[in-house]
PDB file of C-alpha atoms in Angstrom:
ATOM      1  CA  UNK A 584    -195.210  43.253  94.969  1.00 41.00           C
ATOM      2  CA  UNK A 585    -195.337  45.806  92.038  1.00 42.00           C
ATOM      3  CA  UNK A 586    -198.518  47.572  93.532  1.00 46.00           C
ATOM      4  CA  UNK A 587    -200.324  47.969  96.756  1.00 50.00           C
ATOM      5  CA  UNK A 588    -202.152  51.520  95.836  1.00 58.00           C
ATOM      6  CA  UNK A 589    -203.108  53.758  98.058  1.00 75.00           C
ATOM      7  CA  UNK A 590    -205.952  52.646  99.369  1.00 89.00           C
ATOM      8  CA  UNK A 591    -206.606  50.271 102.484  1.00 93.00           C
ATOM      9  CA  UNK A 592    -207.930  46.763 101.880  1.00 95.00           C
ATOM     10  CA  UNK A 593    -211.016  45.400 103.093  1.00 96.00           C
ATOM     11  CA  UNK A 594    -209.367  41.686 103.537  1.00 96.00           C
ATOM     12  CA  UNK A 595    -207.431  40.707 106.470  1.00 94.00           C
ATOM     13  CA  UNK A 596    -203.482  40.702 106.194  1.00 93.00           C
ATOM     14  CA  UNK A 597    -203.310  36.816 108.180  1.00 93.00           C
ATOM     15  CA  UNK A 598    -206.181  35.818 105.364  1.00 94.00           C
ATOM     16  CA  UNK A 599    -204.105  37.231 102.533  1.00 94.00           C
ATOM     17  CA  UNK A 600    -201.001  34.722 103.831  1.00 92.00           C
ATOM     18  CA  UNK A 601    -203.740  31.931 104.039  1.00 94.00           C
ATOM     19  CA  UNK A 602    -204.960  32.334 100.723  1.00 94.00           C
ATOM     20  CA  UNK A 603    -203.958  29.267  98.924  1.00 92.00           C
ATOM     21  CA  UNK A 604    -206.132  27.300 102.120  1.00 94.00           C
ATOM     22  CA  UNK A 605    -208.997  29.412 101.116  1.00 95.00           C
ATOM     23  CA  UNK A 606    -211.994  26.714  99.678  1.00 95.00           C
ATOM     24  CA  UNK A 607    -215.326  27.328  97.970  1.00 94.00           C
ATOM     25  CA  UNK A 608    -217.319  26.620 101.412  1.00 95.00           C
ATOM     26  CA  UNK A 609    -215.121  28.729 103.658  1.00 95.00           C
ATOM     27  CA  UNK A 610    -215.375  31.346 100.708  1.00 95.00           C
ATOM     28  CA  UNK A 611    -218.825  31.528 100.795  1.00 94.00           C
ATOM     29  CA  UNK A 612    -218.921  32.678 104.973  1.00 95.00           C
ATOM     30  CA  UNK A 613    -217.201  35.721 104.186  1.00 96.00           C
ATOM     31  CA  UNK A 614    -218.347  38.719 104.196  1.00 96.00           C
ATOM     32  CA  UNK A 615    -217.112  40.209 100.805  1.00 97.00           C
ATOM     33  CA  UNK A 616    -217.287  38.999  97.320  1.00 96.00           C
ATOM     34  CA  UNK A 617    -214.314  36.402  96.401  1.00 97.00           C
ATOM     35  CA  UNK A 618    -213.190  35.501  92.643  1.00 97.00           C
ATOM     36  CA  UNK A 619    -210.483  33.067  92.285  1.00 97.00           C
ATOM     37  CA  UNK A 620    -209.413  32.784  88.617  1.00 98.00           C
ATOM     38  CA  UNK A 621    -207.139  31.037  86.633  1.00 97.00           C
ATOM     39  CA  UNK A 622    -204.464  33.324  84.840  1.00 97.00           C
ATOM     40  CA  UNK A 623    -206.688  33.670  81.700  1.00 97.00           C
ATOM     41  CA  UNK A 624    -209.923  35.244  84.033  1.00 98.00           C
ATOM     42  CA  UNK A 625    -211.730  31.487  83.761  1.00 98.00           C
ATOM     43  CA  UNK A 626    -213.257  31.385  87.038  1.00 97.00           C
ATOM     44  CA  UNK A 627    -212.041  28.481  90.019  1.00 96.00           C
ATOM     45  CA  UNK A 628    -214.343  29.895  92.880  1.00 95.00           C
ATOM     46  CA  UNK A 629    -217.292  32.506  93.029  1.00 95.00           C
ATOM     47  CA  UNK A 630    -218.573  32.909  96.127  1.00 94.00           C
ATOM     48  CA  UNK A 631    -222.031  33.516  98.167  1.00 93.00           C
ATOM     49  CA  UNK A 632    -221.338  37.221  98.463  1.00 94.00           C
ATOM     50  CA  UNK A 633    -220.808  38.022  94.696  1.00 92.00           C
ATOM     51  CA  UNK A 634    -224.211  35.843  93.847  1.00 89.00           C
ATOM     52  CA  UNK A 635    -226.261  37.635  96.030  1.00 89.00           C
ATOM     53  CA  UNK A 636    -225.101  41.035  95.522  1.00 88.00           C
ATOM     54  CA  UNK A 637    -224.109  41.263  91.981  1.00 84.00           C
ATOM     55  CA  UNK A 638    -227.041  38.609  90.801  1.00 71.00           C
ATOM     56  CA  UNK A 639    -227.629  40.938  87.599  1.00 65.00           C
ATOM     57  CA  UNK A 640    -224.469  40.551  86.149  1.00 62.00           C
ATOM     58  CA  UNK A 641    -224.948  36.331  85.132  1.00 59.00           C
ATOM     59  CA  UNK A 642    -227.156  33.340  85.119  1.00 55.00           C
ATOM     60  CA  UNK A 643    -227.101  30.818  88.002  1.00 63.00           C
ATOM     61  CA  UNK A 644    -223.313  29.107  87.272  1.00 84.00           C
ATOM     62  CA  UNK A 645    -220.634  31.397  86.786  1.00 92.00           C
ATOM     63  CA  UNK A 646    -217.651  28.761  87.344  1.00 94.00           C
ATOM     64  CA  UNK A 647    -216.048  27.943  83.668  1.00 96.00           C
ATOM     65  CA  UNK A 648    -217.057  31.396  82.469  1.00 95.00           C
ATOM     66  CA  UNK A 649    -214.821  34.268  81.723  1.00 97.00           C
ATOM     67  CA  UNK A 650    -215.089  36.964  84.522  1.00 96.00           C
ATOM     68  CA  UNK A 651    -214.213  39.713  82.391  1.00 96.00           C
ATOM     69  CA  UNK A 652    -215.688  38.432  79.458  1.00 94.00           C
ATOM     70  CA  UNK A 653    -218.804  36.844  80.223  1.00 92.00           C
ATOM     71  CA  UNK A 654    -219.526  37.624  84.054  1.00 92.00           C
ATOM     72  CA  UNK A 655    -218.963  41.388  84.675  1.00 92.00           C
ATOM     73  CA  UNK A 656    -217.778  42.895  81.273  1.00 93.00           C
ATOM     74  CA  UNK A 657    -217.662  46.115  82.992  1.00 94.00           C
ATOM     75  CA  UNK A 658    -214.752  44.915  84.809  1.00 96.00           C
ATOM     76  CA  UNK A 659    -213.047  44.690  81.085  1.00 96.00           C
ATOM     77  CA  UNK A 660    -210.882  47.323  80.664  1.00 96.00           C
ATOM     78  CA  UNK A 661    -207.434  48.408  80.982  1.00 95.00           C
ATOM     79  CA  UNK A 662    -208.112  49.602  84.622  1.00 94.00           C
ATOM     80  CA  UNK A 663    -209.455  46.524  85.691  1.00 97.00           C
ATOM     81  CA  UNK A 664    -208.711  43.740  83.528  1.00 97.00           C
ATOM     82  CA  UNK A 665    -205.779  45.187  82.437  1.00 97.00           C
ATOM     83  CA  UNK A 666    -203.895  45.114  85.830  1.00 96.00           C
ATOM     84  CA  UNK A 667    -205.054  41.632  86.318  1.00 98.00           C
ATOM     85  CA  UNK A 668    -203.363  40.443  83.148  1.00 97.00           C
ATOM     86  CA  UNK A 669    -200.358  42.487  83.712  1.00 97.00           C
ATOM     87  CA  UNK A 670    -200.174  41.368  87.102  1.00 97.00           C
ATOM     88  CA  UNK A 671    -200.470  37.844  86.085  1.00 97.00           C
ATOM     89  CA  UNK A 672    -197.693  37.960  83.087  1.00 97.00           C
ATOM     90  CA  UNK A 673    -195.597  39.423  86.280  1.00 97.00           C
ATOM     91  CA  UNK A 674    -196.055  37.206  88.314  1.00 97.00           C
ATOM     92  CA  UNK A 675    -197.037  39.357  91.135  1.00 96.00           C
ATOM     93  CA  UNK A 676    -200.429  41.467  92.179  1.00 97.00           C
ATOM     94  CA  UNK A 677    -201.658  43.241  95.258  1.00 96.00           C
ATOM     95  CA  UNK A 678    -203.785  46.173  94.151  1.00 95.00           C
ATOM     96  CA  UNK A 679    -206.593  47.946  95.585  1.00 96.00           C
ATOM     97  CA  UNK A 680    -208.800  50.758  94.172  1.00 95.00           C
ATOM     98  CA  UNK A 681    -212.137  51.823  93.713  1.00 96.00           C
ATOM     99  CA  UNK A 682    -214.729  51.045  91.126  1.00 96.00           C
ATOM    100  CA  UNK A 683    -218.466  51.270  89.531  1.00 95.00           C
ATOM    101  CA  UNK A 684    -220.070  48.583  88.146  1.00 93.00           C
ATOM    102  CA  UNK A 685    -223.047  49.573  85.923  1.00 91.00           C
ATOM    103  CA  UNK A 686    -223.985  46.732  84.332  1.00 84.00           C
ATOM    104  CA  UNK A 687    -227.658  45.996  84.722  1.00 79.00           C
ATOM    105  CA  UNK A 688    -227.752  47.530  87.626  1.00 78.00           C
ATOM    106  CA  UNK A 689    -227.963  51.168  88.804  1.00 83.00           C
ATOM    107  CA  UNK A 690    -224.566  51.936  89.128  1.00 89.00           C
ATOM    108  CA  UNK A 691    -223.050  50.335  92.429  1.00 91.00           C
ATOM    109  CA  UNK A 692    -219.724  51.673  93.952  1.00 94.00           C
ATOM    110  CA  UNK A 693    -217.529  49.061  95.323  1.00 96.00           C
ATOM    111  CA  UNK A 694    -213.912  48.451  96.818  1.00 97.00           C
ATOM    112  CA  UNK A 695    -211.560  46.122  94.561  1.00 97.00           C
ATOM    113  CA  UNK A 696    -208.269  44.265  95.812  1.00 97.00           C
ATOM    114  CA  UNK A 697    -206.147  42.311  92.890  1.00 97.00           C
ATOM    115  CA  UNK A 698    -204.144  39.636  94.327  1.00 97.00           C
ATOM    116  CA  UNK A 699    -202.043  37.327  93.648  1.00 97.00           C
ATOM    117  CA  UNK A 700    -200.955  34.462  96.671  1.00 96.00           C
ATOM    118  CA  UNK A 701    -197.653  32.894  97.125  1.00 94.00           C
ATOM    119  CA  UNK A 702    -198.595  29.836  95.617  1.00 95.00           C
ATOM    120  CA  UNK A 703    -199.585  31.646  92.737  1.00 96.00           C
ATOM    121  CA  UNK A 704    -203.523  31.971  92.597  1.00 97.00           C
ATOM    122  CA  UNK A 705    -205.062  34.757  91.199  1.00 98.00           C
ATOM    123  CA  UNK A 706    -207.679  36.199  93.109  1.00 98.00           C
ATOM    124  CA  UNK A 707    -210.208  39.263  92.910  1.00 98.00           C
ATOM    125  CA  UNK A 708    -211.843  40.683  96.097  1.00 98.00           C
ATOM    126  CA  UNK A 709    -214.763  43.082  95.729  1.00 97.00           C
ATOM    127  CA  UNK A 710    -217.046  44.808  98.705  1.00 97.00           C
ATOM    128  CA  UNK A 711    -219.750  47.083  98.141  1.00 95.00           C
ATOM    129  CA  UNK A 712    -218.796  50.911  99.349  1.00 88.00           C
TER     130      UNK A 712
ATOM    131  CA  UNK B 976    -245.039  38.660  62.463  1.00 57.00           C
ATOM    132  CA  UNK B 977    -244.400  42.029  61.335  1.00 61.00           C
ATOM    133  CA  UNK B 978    -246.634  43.182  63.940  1.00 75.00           C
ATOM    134  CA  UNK B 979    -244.707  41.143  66.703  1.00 83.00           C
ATOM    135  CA  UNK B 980    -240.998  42.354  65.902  1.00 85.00           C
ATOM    136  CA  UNK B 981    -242.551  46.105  65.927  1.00 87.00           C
ATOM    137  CA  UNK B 982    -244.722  45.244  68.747  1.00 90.00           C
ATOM    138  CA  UNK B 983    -241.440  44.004  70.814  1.00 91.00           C
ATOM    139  CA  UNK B 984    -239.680  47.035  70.415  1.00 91.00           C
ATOM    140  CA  UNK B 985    -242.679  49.375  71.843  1.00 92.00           C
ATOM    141  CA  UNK B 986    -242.792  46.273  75.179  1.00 92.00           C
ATOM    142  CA  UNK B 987    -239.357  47.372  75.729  1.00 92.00           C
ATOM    143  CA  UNK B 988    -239.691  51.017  75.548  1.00 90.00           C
ATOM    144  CA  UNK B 989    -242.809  50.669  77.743  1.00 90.00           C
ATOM    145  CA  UNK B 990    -241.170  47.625  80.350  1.00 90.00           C
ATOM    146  CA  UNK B 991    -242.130  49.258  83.837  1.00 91.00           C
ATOM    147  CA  UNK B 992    -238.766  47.269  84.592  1.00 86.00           C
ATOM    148  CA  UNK B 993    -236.826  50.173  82.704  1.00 86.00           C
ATOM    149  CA  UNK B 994    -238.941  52.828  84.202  1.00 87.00           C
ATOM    150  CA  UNK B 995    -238.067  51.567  87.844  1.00 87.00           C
ATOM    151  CA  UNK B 996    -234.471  51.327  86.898  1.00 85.00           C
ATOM    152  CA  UNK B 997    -234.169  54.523  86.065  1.00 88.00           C
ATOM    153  CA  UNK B 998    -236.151  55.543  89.075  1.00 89.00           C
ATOM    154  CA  UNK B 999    -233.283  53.725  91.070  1.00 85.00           C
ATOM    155  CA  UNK B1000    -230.391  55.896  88.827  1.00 86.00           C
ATOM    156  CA  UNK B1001    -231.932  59.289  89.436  1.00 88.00           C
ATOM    157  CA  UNK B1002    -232.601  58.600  93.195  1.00 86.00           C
ATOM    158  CA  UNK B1003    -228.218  57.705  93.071  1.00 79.00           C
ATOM    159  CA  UNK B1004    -227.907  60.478  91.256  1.00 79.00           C
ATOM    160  CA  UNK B1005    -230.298  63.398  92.820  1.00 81.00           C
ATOM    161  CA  UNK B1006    -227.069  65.142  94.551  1.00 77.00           C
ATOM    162  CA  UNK B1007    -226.270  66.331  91.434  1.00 79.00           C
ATOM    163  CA  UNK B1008    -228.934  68.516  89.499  1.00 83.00           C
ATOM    164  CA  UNK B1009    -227.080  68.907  86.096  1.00 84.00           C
ATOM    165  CA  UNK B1010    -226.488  65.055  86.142  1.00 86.00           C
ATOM    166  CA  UNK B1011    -230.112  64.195  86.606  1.00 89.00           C
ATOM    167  CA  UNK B1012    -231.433  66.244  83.644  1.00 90.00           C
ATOM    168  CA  UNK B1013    -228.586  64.836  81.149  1.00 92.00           C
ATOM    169  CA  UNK B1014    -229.660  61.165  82.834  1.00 92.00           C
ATOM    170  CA  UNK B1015    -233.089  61.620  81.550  1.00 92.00           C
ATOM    171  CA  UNK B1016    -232.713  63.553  78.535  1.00 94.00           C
ATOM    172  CA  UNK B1017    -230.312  60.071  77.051  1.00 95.00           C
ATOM    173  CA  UNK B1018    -232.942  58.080  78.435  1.00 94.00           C
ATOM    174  CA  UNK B1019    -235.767  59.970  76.369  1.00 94.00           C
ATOM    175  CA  UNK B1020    -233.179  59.671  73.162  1.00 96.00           C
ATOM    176  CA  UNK B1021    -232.895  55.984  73.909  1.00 95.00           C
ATOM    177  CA  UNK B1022    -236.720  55.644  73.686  1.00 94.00           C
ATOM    178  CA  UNK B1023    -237.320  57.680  71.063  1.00 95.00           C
ATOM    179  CA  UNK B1024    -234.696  56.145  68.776  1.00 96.00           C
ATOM    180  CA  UNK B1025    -236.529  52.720  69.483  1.00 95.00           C
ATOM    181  CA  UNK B1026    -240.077  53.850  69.108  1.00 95.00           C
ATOM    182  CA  UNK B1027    -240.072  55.593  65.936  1.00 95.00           C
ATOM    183  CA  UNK B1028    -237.841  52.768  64.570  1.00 94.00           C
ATOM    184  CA  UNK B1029    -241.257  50.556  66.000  1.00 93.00           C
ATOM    185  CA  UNK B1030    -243.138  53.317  64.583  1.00 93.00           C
ATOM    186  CA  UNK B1031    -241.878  52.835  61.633  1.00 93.00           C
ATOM    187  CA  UNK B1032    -241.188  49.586  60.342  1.00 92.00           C
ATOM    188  CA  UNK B1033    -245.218  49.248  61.441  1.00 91.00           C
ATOM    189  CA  UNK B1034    -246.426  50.915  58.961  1.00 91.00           C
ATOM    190  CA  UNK B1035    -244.330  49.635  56.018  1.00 89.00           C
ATOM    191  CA  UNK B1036    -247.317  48.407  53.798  1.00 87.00           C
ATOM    192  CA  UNK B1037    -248.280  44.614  54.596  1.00 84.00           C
ATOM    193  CA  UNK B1038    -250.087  44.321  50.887  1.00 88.00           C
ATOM    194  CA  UNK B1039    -247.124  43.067  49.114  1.00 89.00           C
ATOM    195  CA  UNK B1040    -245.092  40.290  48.122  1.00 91.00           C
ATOM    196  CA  UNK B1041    -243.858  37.778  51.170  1.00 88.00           C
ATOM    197  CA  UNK B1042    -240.284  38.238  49.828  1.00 91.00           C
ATOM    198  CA  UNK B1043    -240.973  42.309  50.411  1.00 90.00           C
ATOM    199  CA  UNK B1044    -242.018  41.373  53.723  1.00 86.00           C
ATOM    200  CA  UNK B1045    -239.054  39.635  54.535  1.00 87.00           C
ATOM    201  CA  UNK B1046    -236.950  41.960  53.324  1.00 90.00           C
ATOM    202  CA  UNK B1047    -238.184  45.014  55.123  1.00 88.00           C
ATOM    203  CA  UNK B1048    -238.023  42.867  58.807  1.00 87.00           C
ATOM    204  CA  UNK B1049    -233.708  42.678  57.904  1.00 90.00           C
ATOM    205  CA  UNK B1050    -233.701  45.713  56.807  1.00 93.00           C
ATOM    206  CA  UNK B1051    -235.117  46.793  60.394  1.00 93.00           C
ATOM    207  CA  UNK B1052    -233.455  44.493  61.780  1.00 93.00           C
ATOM    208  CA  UNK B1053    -230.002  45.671  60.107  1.00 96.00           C
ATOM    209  CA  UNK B1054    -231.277  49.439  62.065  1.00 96.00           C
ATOM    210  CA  UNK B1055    -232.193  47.733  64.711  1.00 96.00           C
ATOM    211  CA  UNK B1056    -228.196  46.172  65.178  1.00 97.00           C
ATOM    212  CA  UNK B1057    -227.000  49.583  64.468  1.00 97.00           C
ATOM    213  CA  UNK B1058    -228.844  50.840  67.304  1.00 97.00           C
ATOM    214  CA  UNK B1059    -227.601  48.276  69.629  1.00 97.00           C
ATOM    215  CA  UNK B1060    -223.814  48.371  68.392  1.00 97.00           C
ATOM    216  CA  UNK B1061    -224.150  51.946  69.507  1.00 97.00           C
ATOM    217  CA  UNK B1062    -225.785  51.602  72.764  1.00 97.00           C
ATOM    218  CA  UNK B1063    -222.889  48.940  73.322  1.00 96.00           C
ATOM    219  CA  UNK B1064    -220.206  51.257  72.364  1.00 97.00           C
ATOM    220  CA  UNK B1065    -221.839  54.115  74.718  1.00 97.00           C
ATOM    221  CA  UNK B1066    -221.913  51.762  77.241  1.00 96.00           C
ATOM    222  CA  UNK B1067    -218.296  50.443  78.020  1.00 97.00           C
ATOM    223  CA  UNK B1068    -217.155  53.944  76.705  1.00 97.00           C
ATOM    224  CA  UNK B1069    -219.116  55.308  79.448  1.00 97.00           C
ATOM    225  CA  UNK B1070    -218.381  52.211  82.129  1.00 97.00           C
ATOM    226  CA  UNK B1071    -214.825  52.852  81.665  1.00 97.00           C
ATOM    227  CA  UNK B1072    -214.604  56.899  81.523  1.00 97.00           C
ATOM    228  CA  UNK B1073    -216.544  57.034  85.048  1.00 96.00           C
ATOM    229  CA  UNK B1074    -213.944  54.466  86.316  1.00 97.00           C
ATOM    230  CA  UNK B1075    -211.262  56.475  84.872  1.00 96.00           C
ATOM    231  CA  UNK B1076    -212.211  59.222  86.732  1.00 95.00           C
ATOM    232  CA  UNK B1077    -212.767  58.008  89.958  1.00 95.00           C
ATOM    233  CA  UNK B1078    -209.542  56.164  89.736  1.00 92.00           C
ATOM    234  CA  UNK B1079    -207.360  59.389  88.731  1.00 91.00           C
ATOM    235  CA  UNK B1080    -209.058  61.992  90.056  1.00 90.00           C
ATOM    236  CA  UNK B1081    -211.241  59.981  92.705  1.00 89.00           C
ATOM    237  CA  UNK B1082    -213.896  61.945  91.746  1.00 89.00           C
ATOM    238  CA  UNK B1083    -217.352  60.325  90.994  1.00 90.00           C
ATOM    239  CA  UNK B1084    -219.149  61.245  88.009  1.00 92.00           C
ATOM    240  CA  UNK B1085    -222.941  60.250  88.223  1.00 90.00           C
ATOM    241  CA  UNK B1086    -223.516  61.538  84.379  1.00 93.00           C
ATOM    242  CA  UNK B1087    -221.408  59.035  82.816  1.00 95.00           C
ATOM    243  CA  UNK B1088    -221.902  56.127  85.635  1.00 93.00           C
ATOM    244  CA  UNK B1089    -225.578  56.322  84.505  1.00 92.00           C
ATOM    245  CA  UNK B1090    -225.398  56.793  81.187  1.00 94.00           C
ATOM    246  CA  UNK B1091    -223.332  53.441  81.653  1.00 94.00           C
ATOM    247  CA  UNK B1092    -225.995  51.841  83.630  1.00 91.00           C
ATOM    248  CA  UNK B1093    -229.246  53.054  81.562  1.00 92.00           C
ATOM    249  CA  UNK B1094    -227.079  51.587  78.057  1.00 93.00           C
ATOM    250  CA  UNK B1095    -226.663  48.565  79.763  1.00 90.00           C
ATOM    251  CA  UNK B1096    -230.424  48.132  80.855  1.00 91.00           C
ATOM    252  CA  UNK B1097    -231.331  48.669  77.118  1.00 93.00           C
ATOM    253  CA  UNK B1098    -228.902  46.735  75.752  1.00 93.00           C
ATOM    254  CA  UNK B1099    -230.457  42.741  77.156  1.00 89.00           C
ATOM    255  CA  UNK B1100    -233.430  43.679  75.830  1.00 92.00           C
ATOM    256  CA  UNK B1101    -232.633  44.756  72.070  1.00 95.00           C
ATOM    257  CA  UNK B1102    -230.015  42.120  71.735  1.00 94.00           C
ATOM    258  CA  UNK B1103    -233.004  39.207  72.369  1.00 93.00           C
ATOM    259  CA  UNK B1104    -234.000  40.708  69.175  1.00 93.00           C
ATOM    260  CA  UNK B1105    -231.450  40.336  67.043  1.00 94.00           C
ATOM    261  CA  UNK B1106    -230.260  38.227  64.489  1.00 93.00           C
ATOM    262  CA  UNK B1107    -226.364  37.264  65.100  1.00 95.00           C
ATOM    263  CA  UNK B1108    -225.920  37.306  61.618  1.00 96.00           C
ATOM    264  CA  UNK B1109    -226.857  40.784  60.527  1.00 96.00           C
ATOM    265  CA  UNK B1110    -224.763  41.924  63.786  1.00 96.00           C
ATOM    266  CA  UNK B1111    -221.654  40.520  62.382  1.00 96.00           C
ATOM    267  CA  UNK B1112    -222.113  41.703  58.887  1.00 96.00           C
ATOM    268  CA  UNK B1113    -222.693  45.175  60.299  1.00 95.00           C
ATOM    269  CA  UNK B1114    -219.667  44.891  62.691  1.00 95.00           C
ATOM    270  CA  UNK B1115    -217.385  43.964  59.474  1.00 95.00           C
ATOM    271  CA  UNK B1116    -218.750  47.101  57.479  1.00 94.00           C
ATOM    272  CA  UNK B1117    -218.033  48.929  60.386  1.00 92.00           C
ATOM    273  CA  UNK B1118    -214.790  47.752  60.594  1.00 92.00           C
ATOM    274  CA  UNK B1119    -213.935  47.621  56.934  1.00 91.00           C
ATOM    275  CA  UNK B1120    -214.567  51.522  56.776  1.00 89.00           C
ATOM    276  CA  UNK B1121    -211.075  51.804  58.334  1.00 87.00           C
ATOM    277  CA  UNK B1122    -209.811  50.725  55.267  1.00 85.00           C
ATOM    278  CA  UNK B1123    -211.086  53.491  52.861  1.00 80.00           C
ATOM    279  CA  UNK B1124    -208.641  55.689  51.278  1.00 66.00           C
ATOM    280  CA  UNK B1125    -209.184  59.078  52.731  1.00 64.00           C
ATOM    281  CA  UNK B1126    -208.167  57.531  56.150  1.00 65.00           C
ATOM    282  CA  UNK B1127    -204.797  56.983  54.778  1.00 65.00           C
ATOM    283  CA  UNK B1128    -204.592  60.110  53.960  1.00 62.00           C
ATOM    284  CA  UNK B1129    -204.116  63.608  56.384  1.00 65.00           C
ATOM    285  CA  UNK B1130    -207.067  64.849  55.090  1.00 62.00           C
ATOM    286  CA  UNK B1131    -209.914  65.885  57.456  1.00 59.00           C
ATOM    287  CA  UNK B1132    -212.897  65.988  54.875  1.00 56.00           C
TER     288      UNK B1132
END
């Protein structure tokens, strides 16, 4: 793995080896937001947690739409988007830092993990501080 | 429908919506004094930038020629895009500086996370008004001034 930062993640290690099991409907019972995306940021799976919580940021269907683009532009940067691309032309991503999201909401603090499973699904975690 | 563009722009500067949102950003951001007094003084520029623009394309004179008319609601409209293009810019410059921060120097800045988050209430709003069009043609003038000579050149002035 070319990262793991310095910060602890908020997902399980035994979930992180089970990721390429993970579904929509077994997404959706867990207790932090789940992305999964396909190596361009088109999204696969957008779970219960990031609806409810981060509502603001789209309209009712998010699958098809860019996340970085079109779904939570605040998340499109080089800090964010940036290490997801770079960790998807390498092939390999497990990163975890902090970040704000202010758009349309008041600005909302929140734990991020980048991550890329052996099977090679790209996958964004993100749980409210 | 003079009276409705200009009217628009005073609904969002008076949206109780707005108001409550930045009710919700100062209450984040009371632990820092300094940041709530810059929060509301961008705010007030925000709103004042959008009511005298309301201000005044309503009282460009309504007595003339329906071509006149027309052209004084782009013209706005071409301010109006300006405006917006801005607000945009402030906003991901500001997004991305408080996430800069916190990720390098895991410090949180409330001035710039709100800033960020007032923009991007704004910024839904104005855009509803907007034609696409103008937008573009402002983007490319914007974008075009890169190309003048004295940028070529290692002149300052």
């Amino acid at each position: 793995m070319i990262h793991t930062g310095v910060l602890r993640s908020f997902v399980p290690d035994n979930m992180l080896s089970a990721m390429p099991q993970l579904t929509a409907p077994l997404a959706d019972n867990l207790p932090f937001g789940v992305v999964k995306l396909d190596e361009h940021g088109t999204i696969i799976i957008y779970n219960n947690y990031n609806s409810k919580e981060f509502a603001d940021f789209h309209g009712k269907s998010v699958i098809g739409k860019n996340y970085f683009t079109e779904v939570a532009p605040c998340a499109n940067n080089f800090i964010f988007s940036g290490r997801f691309k770079r960790g998807v032309a390498a092939k390999e991503m497990n990163f975890v830092f902090d970040y704000v999201f202010t758009y349309k909401l008041a600005p909302t603090k929140v734990r991020v993990h980048l991550f890329r499973d052996h099977a090679g699904n790209n996958w964004i975690f993100v749980k409210k501080h | 429908m003079q009276r409705e563009f200009g009217d628009s722009l005073l609904k969002i500067c008076t949206n109780p919506k707005l108001q409550e949102a930045l009710d919700s950003i100062l209450i984040k951001a009371e632990q820092d004094l300094s940041a709530v007094e810059t929060i509301q003084v961008y705010y007030s520029w925000i709103r004042t930038e959008l009511e005298e623009l309301a201000s005044d394309y309503l009282n460009t004179p309504t007595n003339v020629h329906t071509n006149e008319i027309i052209a004084n609601e782009s013209f706005f409209k071409e301010q109006l895009s300006y405006l917006w293009i801005r607000l945009q810019s402030d906003w991901i410059r500001y997004n991305n500086l408080a996430n800069f921060k916190l990720l390098i120097e895991d410090k949180e800045d409330f001035t710039l996370q709100s800033k960020a988050a007032i923009c991007s209430f704004f910024i839904q709003p104005i855009g509803l008004l907007l034609d696409k069009e103008i937008v573009n043609e402002n983007l490319e003038f914007v974008y075009n001034l890169l190309n003048r000579s004295e940028l070529s050149t290692d002149s300052i002035i």
